[in-house]
């Protein structure tokens, strides 16, 4: 099928499949999934600017579906999400200015790539280390691992005004929320990504937000950031709306399934899969950097294949695990599905 | 039909970028909302 805006010929089934994969991972982890979809579209022949723009448009649509489903499941803290956005926006702006400065001194590519590797690697390893440390913790279907010591310290900050967050069962200083929002926005703006893979761990480990609420609340932010990104790329005529719509057909279904899977899979396992996805993404950036350093173009293509294949495998693992839990729950004649809460 | 639709989109994107940008956001949002409703209705029918 020919897509005249991007000027490429792609099998629409491949777009549906990549959309479905991104939908499952996005709604399950609370991320936009640009780091998976953009390389995939680029592999299909989309020029990079069209790959980013088209991805942003589909991310916005997919995140709406995922956010609505998480809202029905009671996983969204609207107050926290709104306040985080207030901190995120100036953070993104400062990050963008830093990038423009690096561009002027012609150091942007290499610095961004190293920061990306460092950040993704540290986040992935930190989560794995935390999970190993708490491996003795008896995990029920929906019990939350203990709140991290950093989060406990942040929760002790009592600089007014204090904000009560009933959905997250927290009382936090507004400045702590804005500070975390700013820091994650800065990282996202600097790396040129939506920042879900930074914000979800930050909400969990720095603010002490329960895993499922962190996922749902981050998706709310992605609707806003994805929408803004899609709008600006559309203005520059870099969004292929036909391709984005076809991707959304798969992504919408995937997002619905991904959100439902969070009900059946315990928080520890969600964190484990999240860490694996982040580490695989870091590995793909390492391969990209090696391709630049060694001048081997094949490594760059391998990096894109690695991230697409990883996303596919992780989606299958998520769905299979959820189905096994569902089956186990039915065999025990005990419902492991919590009753959906009334949305805010 | 697909070709004429595609040509119309390409022309709109080139001639009126603001209209195209607004249309992208509105269309994606409407399709997403519709998909959510259809999927929720399907879940109810399937009793999942």
CSV table of C-alpha atoms in Angstrom, one decimal:
chain,number,residue,atom,x,y,z
A,1,UNK,CA,0.0,0.0,0.0
A,2,UNK,CA,1.4,3.4,-1.0
A,3,UNK,CA,1.5,6.2,1.5
A,4,UNK,CA,1.7,9.4,-0.5
A,5,UNK,CA,2.5,11.8,2.3
A,6,UNK,CA,5.6,10.0,3.5
A,7,UNK,CA,6.2,8.7,-0.1
A,8,UNK,CA,6.7,5.1,0.9
A,9,UNK,CA,5.2,1.7,0.1
A,10,UNK,CA,4.5,-0.4,3.2
A,11,UNK,CA,2.4,-3.5,3.9
A,12,UNK,CA,-0.5,-2.2,6.1
A,13,UNK,CA,-0.5,-5.4,8.2
A,14,UNK,CA,3.1,-4.6,9.3
A,15,UNK,CA,1.8,-1.2,10.5
A,16,UNK,CA,-1.1,-2.8,12.4
A,17,UNK,CA,1.3,-5.3,14.0
A,18,UNK,CA,3.8,-2.7,15.1
A,19,UNK,CA,0.9,-0.6,16.4
A,20,UNK,CA,-0.5,-3.5,18.3
A,21,UNK,CA,2.9,-4.3,19.9
A,22,UNK,CA,3.4,-0.6,20.9
A,23,UNK,CA,-0.2,-0.5,22.2
A,24,UNK,CA,0.3,-3.5,24.5
A,25,UNK,CA,3.7,-2.3,25.8
A,26,UNK,CA,2.6,1.3,26.0
A,27,UNK,CA,-0.6,0.6,28.1
A,28,UNK,CA,1.2,-2.0,30.2
A,29,UNK,CA,4.2,0.1,31.1
A,30,UNK,CA,2.7,3.6,30.9
A,31,UNK,CA,4.9,4.7,28.1
A,32,UNK,CA,4.5,6.1,24.6
A,33,UNK,CA,6.8,3.6,23.0
A,34,UNK,CA,8.5,6.0,20.6
A,35,UNK,CA,11.8,4.2,21.1
A,36,UNK,CA,10.3,1.1,19.6
A,37,UNK,CA,8.0,2.5,16.9
A,38,UNK,CA,10.3,5.1,15.4
A,39,UNK,CA,13.1,2.7,14.5
A,40,UNK,CA,10.4,0.2,13.1
A,41,UNK,CA,8.9,2.9,10.8
A,42,UNK,CA,12.4,3.9,9.8
A,43,UNK,CA,13.1,0.2,8.9
A,44,UNK,CA,9.9,0.1,6.8
A,45,UNK,CA,11.3,3.0,4.7
A,46,UNK,CA,9.8,6.1,6.4
A,47,UNK,CA,12.2,9.0,6.4
A,48,UNK,CA,13.2,9.8,10.0
A,49,UNK,CA,11.2,13.0,10.3
A,50,UNK,CA,8.0,11.2,9.0
A,51,UNK,CA,8.7,8.3,11.3
A,52,UNK,CA,8.8,10.5,14.4
A,53,UNK,CA,5.8,12.6,13.3
A,54,UNK,CA,3.6,9.6,12.4
A,55,UNK,CA,4.6,7.8,15.6
A,56,UNK,CA,3.6,10.9,17.7
A,57,UNK,CA,0.2,11.0,16.1
A,58,UNK,CA,-0.4,7.3,16.7
A,59,UNK,CA,1.0,7.6,20.3
A,60,UNK,CA,-1.6,10.3,21.0
A,61,UNK,CA,-4.5,8.2,19.8
A,62,UNK,CA,-3.2,5.0,21.5
A,63,UNK,CA,-2.7,6.8,24.8
A,64,UNK,CA,-6.3,8.1,24.7
A,65,UNK,CA,-7.5,4.5,24.5
A,66,UNK,CA,-5.1,3.4,27.2
A,67,UNK,CA,-5.9,6.3,29.5
A,68,UNK,CA,-9.6,5.8,29.2
A,69,UNK,CA,-9.2,2.1,30.1
A,70,UNK,CA,-6.9,2.9,33.0
A,71,UNK,CA,-9.4,5.5,34.2
A,72,UNK,CA,-12.1,2.8,34.4
A,73,UNK,CA,-9.7,0.6,36.4
A,74,UNK,CA,-9.1,3.5,38.8
A,75,UNK,CA,-5.4,3.8,37.9
A,76,UNK,CA,-5.2,7.6,37.2
A,77,UNK,CA,-4.4,10.3,39.7
A,78,UNK,CA,-5.7,13.3,37.8
A,79,UNK,CA,-4.4,15.8,40.4
A,80,UNK,CA,-0.9,14.4,40.4
A,81,UNK,CA,-0.9,14.2,36.5
A,82,UNK,CA,-2.0,17.8,36.2
A,83,UNK,CA,0.6,19.1,38.7
A,84,UNK,CA,3.4,17.0,37.1
A,85,UNK,CA,2.6,18.6,33.7
A,86,UNK,CA,3.2,22.0,35.3
A,87,UNK,CA,6.7,20.9,36.2
A,88,UNK,CA,7.4,18.9,33.0
A,89,UNK,CA,6.7,21.7,30.5
A,90,UNK,CA,9.5,24.1,31.7
A,91,UNK,CA,11.8,21.0,32.1
A,92,UNK,CA,11.3,20.1,28.5
A,93,UNK,CA,12.0,23.7,27.4
A,94,UNK,CA,15.3,23.8,29.4
A,95,UNK,CA,16.2,20.3,27.9
A,96,UNK,CA,15.5,21.6,24.4
A,97,UNK,CA,17.7,24.7,25.0
A,98,UNK,CA,20.6,22.5,26.2
A,99,UNK,CA,20.2,20.4,23.0
A,100,UNK,CA,20.3,23.6,20.9
A,101,UNK,CA,23.5,24.7,22.7
A,102,UNK,CA,25.1,21.3,22.1
A,103,UNK,CA,24.1,21.6,18.4
A,104,UNK,CA,25.9,24.9,18.1
A,105,UNK,CA,29.1,23.3,19.4
A,106,UNK,CA,28.5,20.2,17.2
A,107,UNK,CA,28.4,17.7,20.0
A,108,UNK,CA,24.7,16.8,20.1
A,109,UNK,CA,24.6,13.3,18.6
A,110,UNK,CA,27.3,11.7,20.7
A,111,UNK,CA,26.3,13.4,24.0
A,112,UNK,CA,22.6,12.5,23.6
A,113,UNK,CA,23.5,8.9,22.8
A,114,UNK,CA,25.8,8.5,25.8
A,115,UNK,CA,23.3,10.2,28.1
A,116,UNK,CA,20.6,7.9,26.7
A,117,UNK,CA,22.7,4.8,27.4
A,118,UNK,CA,23.6,6.0,30.9
A,119,UNK,CA,20.0,6.9,31.8
A,120,UNK,CA,18.3,3.8,30.3
A,121,UNK,CA,21.1,1.5,31.7
A,122,UNK,CA,20.9,3.0,35.2
A,123,UNK,CA,17.1,2.9,35.3
A,124,UNK,CA,17.0,-0.7,34.2
A,125,UNK,CA,19.8,-1.9,36.5
A,126,UNK,CA,18.3,0.1,39.4
A,127,UNK,CA,14.9,-1.5,39.1
A,128,UNK,CA,16.5,-5.0,38.8
A,129,UNK,CA,18.6,-4.3,41.9
A,130,UNK,CA,15.6,-3.1,43.8
A,131,UNK,CA,13.6,-6.2,42.8
A,132,UNK,CA,16.5,-8.5,43.8
A,133,UNK,CA,16.8,-6.7,47.2
A,134,UNK,CA,13.1,-7.1,47.9
A,135,UNK,CA,12.9,-10.7,46.5
A,136,UNK,CA,12.0,-12.0,49.9
A,137,UNK,CA,8.8,-9.8,49.8
A,138,UNK,CA,5.8,-12.0,49.6
A,139,UNK,CA,4.0,-10.9,46.5
A,140,UNK,CA,0.2,-11.3,46.3
A,141,UNK,CA,-1.7,-10.6,43.1
A,142,UNK,CA,-1.9,-6.9,43.7
A,143,UNK,CA,0.4,-6.2,46.7
A,144,UNK,CA,2.9,-3.4,46.2
A,145,UNK,CA,6.6,-3.8,47.0
A,146,UNK,CA,7.8,-1.6,49.9
A,147,UNK,CA,8.1,2.1,49.3
A,148,UNK,CA,11.7,3.0,48.4
A,149,UNK,CA,13.8,4.9,50.9
A,150,UNK,CA,14.2,7.9,48.5
A,151,UNK,CA,10.4,8.1,48.2
A,152,UNK,CA,10.1,8.1,52.0
A,153,UNK,CA,12.6,11.0,52.2
A,154,UNK,CA,10.7,12.9,49.6
A,155,UNK,CA,7.4,12.2,51.4
A,156,UNK,CA,9.0,13.8,54.6
A,157,UNK,CA,9.5,17.1,52.8
A,158,UNK,CA,6.9,19.4,54.3
A,159,UNK,CA,7.5,22.7,52.5
A,160,UNK,CA,4.0,24.2,52.0
A,161,UNK,CA,1.7,24.0,50.2
A,162,UNK,CA,1.1,20.3,50.8
A,163,UNK,CA,-1.0,18.4,48.3
A,164,UNK,CA,-3.3,15.6,49.2
A,165,UNK,CA,-3.5,12.8,46.6
A,166,UNK,CA,-6.3,10.4,47.6
A,167,UNK,CA,-5.9,8.1,44.6
A,168,UNK,CA,-2.1,7.6,45.2
A,169,UNK,CA,-2.8,7.6,49.0
A,170,UNK,CA,-0.1,10.3,49.5
A,171,UNK,CA,0.4,13.7,50.9
A,172,UNK,CA,3.3,15.5,49.2
A,173,UNK,CA,4.8,18.9,49.0
A,174,UNK,CA,3.8,20.7,45.8
A,175,UNK,CA,7.5,21.5,45.3
A,176,UNK,CA,8.5,17.8,45.4
A,177,UNK,CA,6.0,17.1,42.6
A,178,UNK,CA,7.0,20.1,40.5
A,179,UNK,CA,10.7,19.2,41.1
A,180,UNK,CA,10.3,15.6,39.9
A,181,UNK,CA,8.2,16.8,37.0
A,182,UNK,CA,10.8,19.3,36.0
A,183,UNK,CA,13.7,16.8,36.3
A,184,UNK,CA,11.8,14.2,34.2
A,185,UNK,CA,10.8,16.9,31.7
A,186,UNK,CA,14.4,18.0,31.4
A,187,UNK,CA,15.6,14.5,30.7
A,188,UNK,CA,12.8,14.0,28.1
A,189,UNK,CA,13.4,17.3,26.4
A,190,UNK,CA,17.2,16.7,26.3
A,191,UNK,CA,16.8,13.2,24.8
A,192,UNK,CA,13.9,14.2,22.5
A,193,UNK,CA,11.6,11.5,23.8
A,194,UNK,CA,8.2,11.5,25.5
A,195,UNK,CA,9.9,10.4,28.7
A,196,UNK,CA,7.5,7.7,29.9
A,197,UNK,CA,10.3,5.3,30.7
A,198,UNK,CA,11.8,8.0,33.0
A,199,UNK,CA,8.6,9.3,34.5
A,200,UNK,CA,7.1,6.0,35.5
A,201,UNK,CA,10.2,4.9,37.6
A,202,UNK,CA,10.5,8.5,39.0
A,203,UNK,CA,6.8,8.4,40.2
A,204,UNK,CA,7.3,5.0,41.8
A,205,UNK,CA,10.8,5.4,43.3
A,206,UNK,CA,11.0,9.2,44.0
A,207,UNK,CA,7.4,9.9,45.0
A,208,UNK,CA,6.2,6.5,46.2
A,209,UNK,CA,3.2,6.3,43.8
A,210,UNK,CA,1.8,2.8,43.5
A,211,UNK,CA,2.9,1.1,40.3
A,212,UNK,CA,-0.5,0.9,38.5
A,213,UNK,CA,-1.3,4.6,39.4
A,214,UNK,CA,2.2,5.6,38.1
A,215,UNK,CA,1.4,3.8,34.8
A,216,UNK,CA,-2.1,5.3,34.4
A,217,UNK,CA,-1.0,8.8,35.4
A,218,UNK,CA,1.9,8.8,33.0
A,219,UNK,CA,-0.3,7.9,30.1
A,220,UNK,CA,-2.4,10.9,30.9
A,221,UNK,CA,0.7,13.1,30.5
A,222,UNK,CA,1.6,11.2,27.2
A,223,UNK,CA,-1.8,12.2,25.7
A,224,UNK,CA,-0.8,15.9,26.2
A,225,UNK,CA,2.8,15.6,25.1
A,226,UNK,CA,2.0,13.3,22.2
A,227,UNK,CA,-0.8,15.6,21.1
A,228,UNK,CA,1.5,18.6,21.2
A,229,UNK,CA,4.2,16.7,19.3
A,230,UNK,CA,1.8,15.5,16.7
A,231,UNK,CA,0.4,19.0,16.2
A,232,UNK,CA,3.9,20.6,15.7
A,233,UNK,CA,5.0,17.8,13.3
A,234,UNK,CA,1.7,18.1,11.4
A,235,UNK,CA,2.4,21.8,10.9
A,236,UNK,CA,5.7,20.9,9.3
A,237,UNK,CA,3.8,18.3,7.1
A,238,UNK,CA,5.7,15.4,8.7
A,239,UNK,CA,2.8,13.3,9.8
A,240,UNK,CA,1.3,10.6,7.5
A,241,UNK,CA,-2.2,10.5,8.8
A,242,UNK,CA,-3.1,7.4,6.8
A,243,UNK,CA,-0.3,5.4,8.2
A,244,UNK,CA,-1.0,6.7,11.7
A,245,UNK,CA,-4.7,5.7,11.4
A,246,UNK,CA,-3.8,2.2,10.3
A,247,UNK,CA,-1.3,1.9,13.2
A,248,UNK,CA,-4.0,3.1,15.6
A,249,UNK,CA,-6.3,0.2,14.6
A,250,UNK,CA,-3.7,-2.2,16.0
A,251,UNK,CA,-2.5,0.1,18.8
A,252,UNK,CA,-6.0,0.8,20.1
A,253,UNK,CA,-6.7,-3.0,20.5
A,254,UNK,CA,-3.2,-3.5,21.9
A,255,UNK,CA,-3.6,-0.6,24.4
A,256,UNK,CA,-6.9,-2.1,25.6
A,257,UNK,CA,-5.3,-5.5,26.1
A,258,UNK,CA,-2.2,-4.0,27.7
A,259,UNK,CA,-4.2,-2.1,30.2
A,260,UNK,CA,-6.3,-5.2,31.1
A,261,UNK,CA,-3.1,-7.2,31.6
A,262,UNK,CA,-2.0,-4.8,34.4
A,263,UNK,CA,-5.0,-6.2,36.3
A,264,UNK,CA,-3.8,-9.8,36.2
A,265,UNK,CA,0.0,-9.4,36.5
A,266,UNK,CA,1.5,-8.5,39.9
A,267,UNK,CA,3.4,-5.2,40.3
A,268,UNK,CA,6.8,-6.9,40.8
A,269,UNK,CA,6.5,-8.6,37.5
A,270,UNK,CA,5.4,-5.4,35.7
A,271,UNK,CA,8.6,-3.7,37.1
A,272,UNK,CA,10.7,-6.7,36.0
A,273,UNK,CA,9.4,-6.6,32.4
A,274,UNK,CA,9.8,-2.8,32.4
A,275,UNK,CA,13.4,-3.1,33.4
A,276,UNK,CA,14.0,-5.7,30.7
A,277,UNK,CA,12.4,-3.5,28.0
A,278,UNK,CA,14.5,-0.5,29.2
A,279,UNK,CA,17.8,-2.5,29.2
A,280,UNK,CA,17.1,-3.9,25.7
A,281,UNK,CA,16.5,-0.3,24.5
A,282,UNK,CA,19.8,0.7,26.1
A,283,UNK,CA,21.5,-2.2,24.3
A,284,UNK,CA,20.1,-1.0,21.0
A,285,UNK,CA,21.5,2.5,21.5
A,286,UNK,CA,24.9,0.9,22.4
A,287,UNK,CA,24.8,-0.9,19.0
A,288,UNK,CA,23.9,2.4,17.3
A,289,UNK,CA,26.9,4.1,19.0
A,290,UNK,CA,29.2,1.2,18.0
A,291,UNK,CA,27.9,1.5,14.4
A,292,UNK,CA,29.0,5.2,14.4
A,293,UNK,CA,32.3,4.5,16.2
A,294,UNK,CA,33.3,1.5,14.0
A,295,UNK,CA,31.6,2.8,10.8
A,296,UNK,CA,29.6,-0.4,10.5
A,297,UNK,CA,26.1,0.4,9.0
A,298,UNK,CA,24.9,-3.2,9.7
A,299,UNK,CA,25.1,-2.6,13.4
A,300,UNK,CA,22.7,0.3,13.1
A,301,UNK,CA,20.2,-1.9,11.3
A,302,UNK,CA,20.7,-4.7,13.9
A,303,UNK,CA,19.9,-2.2,16.6
A,304,UNK,CA,16.6,-1.4,15.0
A,305,UNK,CA,15.8,-5.1,14.5
A,306,UNK,CA,16.7,-5.7,18.1
A,307,UNK,CA,14.3,-3.1,19.5
A,308,UNK,CA,11.4,-4.2,17.2
A,309,UNK,CA,12.0,-7.9,18.0
A,310,UNK,CA,12.3,-7.2,21.8
A,311,UNK,CA,9.0,-5.2,21.7
A,312,UNK,CA,7.2,-8.1,19.9
A,313,UNK,CA,8.6,-10.7,22.4
A,314,UNK,CA,7.8,-8.6,25.5
A,315,UNK,CA,4.2,-8.1,24.2
A,316,UNK,CA,3.8,-11.9,23.7
A,317,UNK,CA,5.2,-12.5,27.2
A,318,UNK,CA,2.8,-10.0,28.8
A,319,UNK,CA,-0.3,-11.5,27.1
A,320,UNK,CA,0.7,-15.1,27.8
A,321,UNK,CA,1.5,-14.3,31.5
A,322,UNK,CA,-1.9,-12.5,31.9
A,323,UNK,CA,-3.7,-15.4,30.2
A,324,UNK,CA,-2.0,-17.9,32.6
A,325,UNK,CA,-2.9,-15.8,35.6
A,326,UNK,CA,-6.5,-15.5,34.4
A,327,UNK,CA,-6.7,-19.3,33.9
A,328,UNK,CA,-5.1,-19.9,37.4
A,329,UNK,CA,-7.6,-17.5,39.0
A,330,UNK,CA,-10.5,-19.3,37.3
A,331,UNK,CA,-9.3,-22.7,38.3
A,332,UNK,CA,-9.1,-21.5,42.0
A,333,UNK,CA,-12.6,-20.2,41.6
A,334,UNK,CA,-11.4,-17.0,43.1
A,335,UNK,CA,-11.6,-13.7,41.3
A,336,UNK,CA,-8.2,-12.0,41.2
A,337,UNK,CA,-9.6,-9.0,39.4
A,338,UNK,CA,-10.1,-6.0,41.7
A,339,UNK,CA,-13.4,-4.3,41.4
A,340,UNK,CA,-13.0,-1.2,39.1
A,341,UNK,CA,-13.1,2.0,41.2
A,342,UNK,CA,-15.2,5.0,40.5
A,343,UNK,CA,-13.1,7.4,38.3
A,344,UNK,CA,-12.1,10.8,39.8
B,1,UNK,CA,-11.0,6.3,-4.3
B,2,UNK,CA,-7.9,5.8,-2.2
B,3,UNK,CA,-5.8,7.8,-4.6
B,4,UNK,CA,-8.2,10.7,-4.6
B,5,UNK,CA,-8.4,10.7,-0.8
B,6,UNK,CA,-4.6,10.6,-0.6
B,7,UNK,CA,-4.3,13.4,-3.1
B,8,UNK,CA,-6.8,15.5,-1.1
B,9,UNK,CA,-4.8,14.9,2.1
B,10,UNK,CA,-1.5,15.8,0.4
B,11,UNK,CA,-2.9,19.0,-1.1
B,12,UNK,CA,-4.5,20.0,2.3
B,13,UNK,CA,-1.2,19.4,4.1
B,14,UNK,CA,0.7,21.5,1.7
B,15,UNK,CA,-1.8,24.3,1.2
B,16,UNK,CA,-3.1,24.7,4.7
B,17,UNK,CA,-0.8,23.3,7.4
B,18,UNK,CA,-2.8,24.6,10.4
B,19,UNK,CA,-6.0,23.0,9.1
B,20,UNK,CA,-4.1,19.7,8.5
B,21,UNK,CA,-2.5,19.8,12.0
B,22,UNK,CA,-5.9,20.4,13.6
B,23,UNK,CA,-7.5,17.7,11.5
B,24,UNK,CA,-4.8,15.2,12.5
B,25,UNK,CA,-5.4,15.8,16.2
B,26,UNK,CA,-9.3,15.8,15.9
B,27,UNK,CA,-9.3,12.7,13.7
B,28,UNK,CA,-6.9,10.7,15.9
B,29,UNK,CA,-8.9,11.7,19.0
B,30,UNK,CA,-12.3,10.8,17.5
B,31,UNK,CA,-11.0,7.4,16.2
B,32,UNK,CA,-9.4,6.6,19.6
B,33,UNK,CA,-12.6,7.5,21.5
B,34,UNK,CA,-14.7,5.4,19.1
B,35,UNK,CA,-12.3,2.5,19.4
B,36,UNK,CA,-12.5,2.7,23.2
B,37,UNK,CA,-16.3,2.5,23.1
B,38,UNK,CA,-16.4,-0.3,20.6
B,39,UNK,CA,-13.8,-2.3,22.6
B,40,UNK,CA,-15.7,-1.7,25.9
B,41,UNK,CA,-18.9,-2.8,24.3
B,42,UNK,CA,-17.2,-6.0,22.9
B,43,UNK,CA,-15.8,-6.8,26.4
B,44,UNK,CA,-19.4,-6.5,27.8
B,45,UNK,CA,-20.8,-8.8,25.1
B,46,UNK,CA,-18.0,-11.3,25.7
B,47,UNK,CA,-18.5,-10.9,29.5
B,48,UNK,CA,-14.7,-10.4,30.1
